[in-house]
Amino acid sequence: DLPLTVIAGPCQLETLDHALMIAKTMLGACQAAGAGYVFKASYDKANRTSLKGRRGIGMEEGLRMLEEVRNRFGCPVLTDIHDIDQARAAGAVVDIIQIPAFLSRQTDLLLAAGETGAVVNIKKGQFLAPWDMPNVADKVASTGNDRILLTERGASFGYNTLVADMRSLPIMARTGWPIIMDATHSVQQPGGQGGSSGGQREFAPVMARAAASIGVAGVFIETHQDPDNAPSDGPNMVYLDQMPALVASLMRFDELAKSDPVMG
Amino acid sequence: DLPLTVIAGPCQLETLDHALMIAKTMLGACQAAGAGYVFKASYDKANRTSLKGRRGIGMEEGLRMLEEVRNRFGCPVLTDIHDIDQARAAGAVVDIIQIPAFLSRQTDLLLAAGETGAVVNIKKGQFLAPWDMPNVADKVASTGNDRILLTERGASFGYNTLVADMRSLPIMARTGWPIIMDATHSVQQPGGQGGSSGGQREFAPVMARAAASIGVAGVFIETHQDPDNAPSDGPNMVYLDQMPALVASLMRFDELAKSDPVMG
Amino acid sequence: DLPLTVIAGPCQLETLDHALMIAKTMLGACQAAGAGYVFKASYDKANRTSLKGRRGIGMEEGLRMLEEVRNRFGCPVLTDIHDIDQARAAGAVVDIIQIPAFLSRQTDLLLAAGETGAVVNIKKGQFLAPWDMPNVADKVASTGNDRILLTERGASFGYNTLVADMRSLPIMARTGWPIIMDATHSVQQPGGQGGSSGGQREFAPVMARAAASIGVAGVFIETHQDPDNAPSDGPNMVYLDQMPALVASLMRFDELAKSDPVMG
Amino acid sequence: DLPLTVIAGPCQLETLDHALMIAKTMLGACQAAGAGYVFKASYDKANRTSLKGRRGIGMEEGLRMLEEVRNRFGCPVLTDIHDIDQARAAGAVVDIIQIPAFLSRQTDLLLAAGETGAVVNIKKGQFLAPWDMPNVADKVASTGNDRILLTERGASFGYNTLVADMRSLPIMARTGWPIIMDATHSVQQPGGQGGSSGGQREFAPVMARAAASIGVAGVFIETHQDPDNAPSDGPNMVYLDQMPALVASLMRFDELAKSDPVMG
């Protein structure tokens, strides 16, 4: 089994300098710890709780920034798409196209993402069971694309709350696709602040560690140097300056987990 | 308060004759009982559990059928859209554009629907609280469109199960928009049959009656003359031949409820 | 089918005068509306959120008060028991012994209640499915006691929240036992105020009406002349002075429902 | 921080020989791995799904067996109690009295357990939030007993399903009391087999490892040499012959976790 991959970056793209700064910090942290690294950022937040939430810089400019991050550092880059038309443009630039959880049942979006030939990371819908995901992955696989990732990011648990069911990791792993744990969205409190989502950033390292210990292929962690002033998802993003220690810690659990498999 | 409106039709459009047959039966039943009637059918099931599920006849043909239903019977028609491009085409034909529950947080879709000027019926996401819906409705209202309907169709409750929280009706009613109870999807068991969703058709009349008694503006009921052989949502659709009695019964509760308001 | 029975009273017994005042008001309201009436009150709140919550006046004094209420007004009285030793004493006095929801799986308590020969009202645990209740009722029935009531009072829905699933009423009704809707506990927010439970009193009439429309045998409503100063469950109790109108309203829905059965 | 303690044994006591066999195997496994060991078994299953489930051998004989296990092997023993009268008798014999999850809000039982002076292990109710547990623990602490353990065993998640929220471990740890993860009950499917509970034994090691990695004080694992023929909880018990390897594995994660704390 390969060492843990860390998919990390800001919730949304802000400026090129900002993206480069975060990518550089994260890449350094991951290389130092022996982890794989994928830069993640969104060019559009298409499903904000309210209209007042900031949307992002847009696809065209966003894809240019992502390309620049990859050119500069050589690390793969990931972004999420929101409709079919974006698939081709994004697929031409990024290494990994991500399907947002709310859209994880939209057949045409899954097919369009698959057809790009990029890796497709599907976030499990908050309304789906882990055993629903093989049908979802099959939609992508039907295009002939066999580079699929499945991500746990929490299931609806009453109102404005998610719960991450650790059983979903081994259940989804039965598909054979690599499994990712989204440690920051699974501690989100959707809509929990009225006009925006709340979150419990302090538990993201707990979720990441639990998943690494179970032997996941990767963890997904949104990070920012100043989460409380980030344009979105501040309450659940991890402070950037805590990431190097977190990654190093996760790698120790990853190494132990992969020498002693508990999934499958 | 106006008498109850019944939004009813098959889950998906099959043939024009089939649509006309159902519309005629339902319109007759609603007129006999004094209820309003809106014909509902989908031209595309864009989020089937699995690729094997039948998608539908497509937008172009579907919109023609819906237009024909309206021309023939004079009743308003409703259909759901799945991406921005469909909004304009659908809005030119139907009276009510419906936003599917999974897509109820997609800002651009809500805006595009609002901009058509058609009535917009927003299904509450299975992952949303009733108090999250004012932010959702505001997205549509921001386009200047003030003809909005909010529909309860159940919230995620563990895996492969929904629960309809009756409190959501009065909570959503505080927005001032008319509230619809989707009596057939709220008894759906999403993904509950592995490759497709299950359902508990026998409880749809129970949910419809509870909602009518609380004084909702409308009920949404999918119906088919032979649900077990319908291309989608068979397990939760109500037999068409039971609809006249059901509508008549609901109208008795509606009349009583509206003479004695319990919401707001 | 018999007309609706209203089980109502304060969450806990305070003084004899208080119990008599509430019983008199409720009995008058029920007689005026043609409803059955059962006086309900607890002598001990054995599972308060915190130690600081007031427990109640104790079994001996409480049973004397309940007896006096019955003697004075001739209405049946109900109270809940918390261990086996209380069953016999309570059964000698009250008409209906109630099994609290948290204790609804405690076999010996169910057997002891059954053996008293009193009617046994079992509240469905917040952790139980409606289809789990036949096994629970069978424990009571195994004693030869065939006077059993089953009460819906909400199921756990995330943290500190309950949801009342209306499907549970027809599902439990398949047992053949009369079904009661607890309209005030199903809008409780357990532990929602830190040291005590919160509640949404404003929705109790909504839940009661929905259930009456479905045709339940009875509704359970805690009431107080001054809920905000009651020793327990204030946030979800209904104001006593609103009860006569509420009962009269429920009877109209009950009459309609029982002329047009939707359950079973 | 102390090394992990493993609380393990059969769901219910069968014979003395059986108890000794399991205790000997588990003690050997724990000593070999450097783990603490507590023998766990119940003398009465007081809340079986149905009357047909086997109850157990009874308190008197059960306590004698537990005493014999302790005398023979010198390991602490744990059992659960179901009413106040049992507290004193059990407290005179066992080292740890356990409060069942369904009874975790019963004030008098918590007080009676506290008053024995034994360690009290409180299982968090399936209907409780982790932040509700300080109030629960305070009931025990009010007796002057400051030897309290808090156990996560899953929260209600829809019907017949539990979910273990990993956040509850650090949240409950804020109380300062040692936290235990019940790895077998958290994968139980309550009532999931109609007349008895189902379970997903295959995920118990996953839950145990996740919790050990987070740094819990102990794990609780029910085990049996032949779970499928055990009188209760077979579907979620771990095979006894898999326990030595599981304990050894958990100790590696425990050691790593305690060298790198993530809670608090």
Coordinates of N, CA and C in Angstrom, one line a residue, chain B residues 19-157:
Chain B
A19 N -49.8 10.4 -20.3 CA -49.9 11.6 -19.6 C -51.3 12.2 -19.6
L20 N -51.9 12.1 -20.8 CA -53.3 12.7 -20.9 C -54.3 11.9 -20.1
M21 N -54.1 10.5 -20.1 CA -55.0 9.7 -19.3 C -54.9 10.0 -17.8
I22 N -53.7 10.2 -17.3 CA -53.5 10.5 -15.9 C -54.0 11.9 -15.6
A23 N -53.7 12.8 -16.5 CA -54.1 14.2 -16.2 C -55.7 14.3 -16.2
K24 N -56.3 13.6 -17.1 CA -57.7 13.6 -17.2 C -58.4 13.0 -15.9
T25 N -57.9 11.9 -15.5 CA -58.4 11.3 -14.3 C -58.2 12.2 -13.1
M26 N -57.0 12.7 -13.0 CA -56.7 13.5 -11.8 C -57.5 14.8 -11.8
L27 N -57.6 15.5 -13.0 CA -58.3 16.7 -13.1 C -59.8 16.5 -12.7
G28 N -60.4 15.4 -13.2 CA -61.7 15.0 -12.9 C -61.9 14.9 -11.4
A29 N -61.0 14.1 -10.8 CA -61.1 13.9 -9.4 C -61.0 15.2 -8.6
C30 N -60.1 16.0 -9.0 CA -59.9 17.3 -8.2 C -61.1 18.2 -8.4
Q31 N -61.6 18.3 -9.6 CA -62.7 19.2 -9.8 C -63.9 18.7 -9.1
A32 N -64.1 17.4 -9.1 CA -65.2 16.8 -8.3 C -65.2 17.1 -6.8
A33 N -63.9 17.2 -6.3 CA -63.7 17.4 -4.9 C -63.5 18.9 -4.5
G34 N -63.4 19.7 -5.5 CA -63.2 21.1 -5.2 C -61.7 21.5 -5.0
A35 N -60.8 20.6 -5.4 CA -59.4 20.9 -5.2 C -58.8 21.5 -6.4
G36 N -57.7 22.3 -6.3 CA -56.9 22.7 -7.4 C -56.1 21.6 -7.9
Y37 N -55.7 21.6 -9.2 CA -54.9 20.5 -9.8 C -53.8 21.1 -10.6
V38 N -52.6 20.5 -10.4 CA -51.4 20.7 -11.2 C -50.9 19.4 -11.7
F39 N -50.7 19.2 -13.0 CA -50.2 18.0 -13.5 C -48.7 18.0 -13.4
K40 N -48.1 17.0 -12.8 CA -46.7 16.8 -12.6 C -46.1 15.6 -13.3
A41 N -45.0 15.8 -14.0 CA -44.2 14.7 -14.6 C -42.9 15.2 -14.9
S42 N -41.9 14.2 -14.9 CA -40.5 14.5 -15.2 C -40.2 14.0 -16.6
Y43 N -39.3 14.8 -17.3 CA -38.9 14.3 -18.6 C -37.5 13.6 -18.5
D44 N -36.9 13.8 -17.3 CA -35.5 13.2 -17.2 C -35.3 12.9 -15.7
K45 N -35.0 11.7 -15.4 CA -34.6 11.3 -14.0 C -33.1 11.4 -13.9
A46 N -32.6 12.5 -13.5 CA -31.2 12.8 -13.6 C -30.3 12.3 -12.5
N47 N -30.9 11.7 -11.5 CA -30.1 11.2 -10.4 C -30.6 9.8 -9.9
R48 N -30.8 9.0 -10.9 CA -31.2 7.6 -10.5 C -30.2 6.9 -9.6
T49 N -30.6 6.0 -8.8 CA -29.7 5.3 -7.9 C -28.6 4.7 -8.7
S50 N -28.9 4.0 -9.8 CA -27.9 3.4 -10.6 C -28.1 3.7 -12.1
L51 N -27.1 3.5 -12.9 CA -27.1 3.7 -14.3 C -28.2 2.9 -15.0
K52 N -28.6 1.8 -14.4 CA -29.6 0.9 -15.0 C -31.0 1.5 -14.9
G53 N -31.2 2.4 -14.1 CA -32.5 3.0 -14.0 C -32.9 3.8 -15.2
R54 N -34.2 3.7 -15.7 CA -34.6 4.5 -16.9 C -34.6 5.9 -16.6
R55 N -34.0 6.7 -17.6 CA -33.8 8.1 -17.4 C -35.0 8.9 -17.8
G56 N -35.7 8.6 -18.8 CA -36.9 9.4 -19.2 C -36.8 9.7 -20.7
I57 N -37.8 10.4 -21.2 CA -37.9 10.6 -22.6 C -37.1 11.9 -23.2
G58 N -36.6 12.6 -22.3 CA -35.8 13.8 -22.7 C -36.6 15.1 -22.6
M59 N -35.9 16.2 -22.6 CA -36.5 17.5 -22.4 C -37.4 17.9 -23.5
E60 N -36.9 17.8 -24.8 CA -37.6 18.4 -25.9 C -39.0 17.7 -26.0
E61 N -39.0 16.4 -26.1 CA -40.2 15.7 -26.2 C -41.1 15.9 -24.9
G62 N -40.5 15.9 -23.8 CA -41.2 16.0 -22.6 C -41.9 17.3 -22.5
L63 N -41.3 18.4 -22.8 CA -41.9 19.7 -22.8 C -43.1 19.8 -23.7
R64 N -42.9 19.1 -24.9 CA -44.1 19.1 -25.8 C -45.3 18.4 -25.2
M65 N -45.0 17.3 -24.5 CA -46.1 16.6 -23.9 C -46.8 17.4 -22.8
L66 N -46.0 18.1 -22.0 CA -46.5 18.9 -20.9 C -47.4 20.0 -21.5
E67 N -46.9 20.6 -22.6 CA -47.6 21.7 -23.3 C -49.0 21.1 -23.7
E68 N -48.9 20.0 -24.3 CA -50.2 19.4 -24.8 C -51.2 19.1 -23.7
V69 N -50.6 18.6 -22.5 CA -51.5 18.4 -21.4 C -52.2 19.7 -21.0
R70 N -51.4 20.7 -20.9 CA -52.0 22.0 -20.5 C -53.0 22.5 -21.6
N71 N -52.6 22.4 -22.8 CA -53.5 22.9 -23.9 C -54.9 22.1 -23.8
R72 N -54.7 20.8 -23.7 CA -55.9 20.0 -23.7 C -56.9 20.3 -22.5
F73 N -56.3 20.4 -21.3 CA -57.1 20.4 -20.1 C -57.1 21.8 -19.4
G74 N -56.2 22.6 -19.8 CA -56.2 23.9 -19.1 C -55.6 23.9 -17.7
C75 N -55.1 22.8 -17.3 CA -54.5 22.8 -15.9 C -53.0 23.2 -16.0
P76 N -52.5 23.8 -14.9 CA -51.1 24.1 -14.9 C -50.3 22.9 -14.9
V77 N -49.1 23.0 -15.4 CA -48.2 21.8 -15.4 C -46.9 22.1 -14.7
L78 N -46.3 21.1 -14.1 CA -45.0 21.3 -13.4 C -44.0 20.2 -13.8
T79 N -42.8 20.7 -13.9 CA -41.7 19.7 -14.2 C -40.4 20.2 -13.5
D80 N -39.5 19.2 -13.3 CA -38.3 19.6 -12.6 C -37.1 19.7 -13.6
I81 N -36.2 20.6 -13.2 CA -35.0 20.9 -14.1 C -33.8 20.5 -13.3
H82 N -32.7 20.2 -14.1 CA -31.5 19.7 -13.5 C -30.3 20.5 -13.8
D83 N -30.3 21.4 -14.8 CA -29.2 22.3 -14.9 C -29.7 23.6 -15.5
I84 N -28.8 24.6 -15.5 CA -29.2 26.0 -15.8 C -29.7 26.1 -17.2
D85 N -29.2 25.3 -18.1 CA -29.6 25.4 -19.5 C -31.1 25.0 -19.7
Q86 N -31.5 24.2 -18.8 CA -32.9 23.7 -18.9 C -33.9 24.7 -18.5
A87 N -33.5 25.7 -17.6 CA -34.4 26.6 -17.0 C -35.2 27.4 -18.0
R88 N -34.5 28.0 -19.0 CA -35.2 28.8 -20.0 C -36.2 28.0 -20.8
A89 N -35.8 26.9 -21.3 CA -36.7 26.1 -22.1 C -37.9 25.6 -21.3
A90 N -37.6 25.1 -20.1 CA -38.8 24.7 -19.3 C -39.7 25.8 -18.9
G91 N -39.0 26.9 -18.6 CA -39.8 28.1 -18.1 C -40.7 28.6 -19.2
A92 N -40.4 28.4 -20.5 CA -41.2 28.9 -21.6 C -42.5 28.0 -21.7
V93 N -42.5 26.9 -21.1 CA -43.6 25.9 -21.3 C -44.4 25.7 -20.1
V94 N -43.7 25.4 -19.0 CA -44.5 25.0 -17.8 C -44.8 26.2 -16.9
D95 N -45.8 25.9 -16.1 CA -46.3 26.9 -15.1 C -45.4 26.9 -13.9
I96 N -44.9 25.8 -13.5 CA -44.2 25.6 -12.3 C -42.9 24.8 -12.6
I97 N -41.7 25.5 -12.3 CA -40.5 24.8 -12.4 C -40.1 24.2 -11.0
Q98 N -39.7 23.0 -10.9 CA -39.4 22.4 -9.7 C -37.9 22.2 -9.5
I99 N -37.4 22.6 -8.4 CA -36.0 22.3 -8.1 C -35.9 21.0 -7.2
P100 N -35.2 20.0 -7.8 CA -35.1 18.8 -7.0 C -34.4 19.0 -5.7
A101 N -34.7 18.1 -4.7 CA -34.2 18.2 -3.4 C -32.7 18.2 -3.4
F102 N -32.1 17.3 -4.1 CA -30.6 17.2 -4.1 C -30.0 18.5 -4.6
L103 N -30.7 19.2 -5.4 CA -30.1 20.4 -6.0 C -30.6 21.7 -5.3
S104 N -31.2 21.6 -4.1 CA -31.8 22.7 -3.5 C -30.9 23.7 -3.0
R105 N -29.6 23.4 -3.0 CA -28.6 24.4 -2.5 C -27.8 25.0 -3.7
Q106 N -28.1 24.6 -5.0 CA -27.3 25.0 -6.1 C -27.8 26.4 -6.5
T107 N -27.0 27.4 -6.1 CA -27.4 28.8 -6.3 C -27.8 29.1 -7.7
D108 N -26.9 28.7 -8.7 CA -27.2 29.2 -10.1 C -28.5 28.6 -10.6
L109 N -28.8 27.4 -10.2 CA -30.0 26.7 -10.7 C -31.2 27.5 -10.1
L110 N -31.1 27.9 -8.8 CA -32.2 28.6 -8.2 C -32.4 30.0 -8.9
L111 N -31.3 30.6 -9.2 CA -31.4 31.9 -9.9 C -32.0 31.8 -11.3
A112 N -31.5 30.7 -12.0 CA -32.0 30.6 -13.3 C -33.5 30.3 -13.3
A113 N -33.9 29.5 -12.4 CA -35.3 29.2 -12.3 C -36.1 30.4 -12.0
G114 N -35.6 31.2 -11.0 CA -36.3 32.4 -10.7 C -36.4 33.4 -11.8
E115 N -35.4 33.4 -12.6 CA -35.4 34.4 -13.7 C -36.4 34.1 -14.9
T116 N -36.8 32.9 -14.9 CA -37.8 32.5 -15.9 C -39.2 33.2 -15.7
G117 N -39.4 33.6 -14.4 CA -40.7 34.2 -14.1 C -41.8 33.1 -13.8
A118 N -41.5 31.8 -14.1 CA -42.4 30.8 -13.7 C -42.5 30.7 -12.2
V119 N -43.5 30.1 -11.7 CA -43.5 29.7 -10.3 C -42.4 28.7 -10.0
V120 N -41.7 28.8 -8.9 CA -40.6 27.9 -8.6 C -41.0 27.1 -7.3
N121 N -41.1 25.8 -7.5 CA -41.3 24.9 -6.3 C -40.0 24.3 -5.9
I122 N -39.5 24.7 -4.7 CA -38.2 24.2 -4.2 C -38.5 23.0 -3.2
K123 N -38.0 21.9 -3.6 CA -38.0 20.8 -2.6 C -36.9 20.9 -1.6
K124 N -37.3 20.8 -0.4 CA -36.3 20.9 0.7 C -35.3 19.7 0.6
G125 N -34.0 20.0 0.6 CA -33.0 18.9 0.6 C -33.2 18.0 1.8
Q126 N -32.9 16.7 1.5 CA -32.9 15.7 2.6 C -31.9 16.0 3.7
F127 N -31.0 16.9 3.4 CA -29.9 17.3 4.2 C -30.1 18.7 4.8
L128 N -31.3 19.2 4.7 CA -31.5 20.6 5.2 C -32.5 20.6 6.3
A129 N -32.4 21.6 7.2 CA -33.4 21.8 8.2 C -34.4 22.7 7.7
P130 N -35.7 22.7 8.2 CA -36.7 23.6 7.7 C -36.3 25.1 7.8
W131 N -35.5 25.4 8.9 CA -35.1 26.8 9.0 C -33.9 27.2 8.1
D132 N -33.4 26.2 7.3 CA -32.5 26.6 6.3 C -33.1 27.1 5.0
M133 N -34.4 26.9 4.9 CA -35.1 27.2 3.6 C -35.3 28.7 3.3
P134 N -35.4 29.5 4.3 CA -35.5 31.0 4.0 C -34.3 31.4 3.2
N135 N -33.1 31.0 3.5 CA -31.9 31.3 2.7 C -32.1 30.8 1.3
V136 N -32.6 29.6 1.2 CA -32.8 29.0 -0.2 C -33.8 29.8 -1.0
A137 N -34.9 30.1 -0.4 CA -36.0 30.8 -1.1 C -35.5 32.2 -1.5
D138 N -34.7 32.8 -0.6 CA -34.1 34.2 -0.9 C -33.3 34.2 -2.2
K139 N -32.7 33.1 -2.5 CA -31.9 33.0 -3.8 C -32.9 33.2 -4.9
V140 N -34.0 32.5 -4.9 CA -35.0 32.7 -6.0 C -35.6 34.1 -5.9
A141 N -36.0 34.5 -4.7 CA -36.6 35.9 -4.6 C -35.7 37.0 -5.0
S142 N -34.4 36.8 -5.0 CA -33.5 37.8 -5.4 C -33.6 38.2 -6.8
T143 N -34.2 37.3 -7.6 CA -34.4 37.6 -9.0 C -35.6 38.4 -9.3
G144 N -36.3 38.7 -8.2 CA -37.6 39.5 -8.4 C -38.8 38.6 -8.5
N145 N -38.5 37.3 -8.5 CA -39.6 36.3 -8.6 C -40.2 36.1 -7.3
D146 N -41.5 36.4 -7.1 CA -42.1 36.2 -5.8 C -43.2 35.2 -5.8
R147 N -43.0 34.2 -6.8 CA -44.0 33.1 -6.8 C -43.2 31.8 -6.5
I148 N -43.1 31.5 -5.2 CA -42.3 30.5 -4.7 C -43.1 29.5 -3.9
L149 N -42.8 28.2 -4.0 CA -43.5 27.2 -3.2 C -42.3 26.4 -2.5
L150 N -42.6 26.0 -1.3 CA -41.6 25.2 -0.5 C -42.2 23.9 -0.2
T151 N -41.5 22.8 -0.5 CA -42.0 21.4 -0.4 C -41.2 20.6 0.6
E152 N -41.9 20.0 1.5 CA -41.3 19.0 2.5 C -41.4 17.7 1.8
R153 N -40.2 17.0 1.7 CA -40.2 15.6 1.1 C -39.4 14.7 2.0
G154 N -39.2 15.0 3.2 CA -38.5 14.1 4.1 C -37.0 14.5 4.3
A155 N -36.5 14.1 5.5 CA -35.1 14.4 5.9 C -34.4 13.1 6.1
S156 N -33.1 13.0 5.8 CA -32.3 11.8 6.0 C -32.5 11.4 7.5
F157 N -32.7 10.1 7.7 CA -32.9 9.5 9.0 C -32.2 8.2 9.0

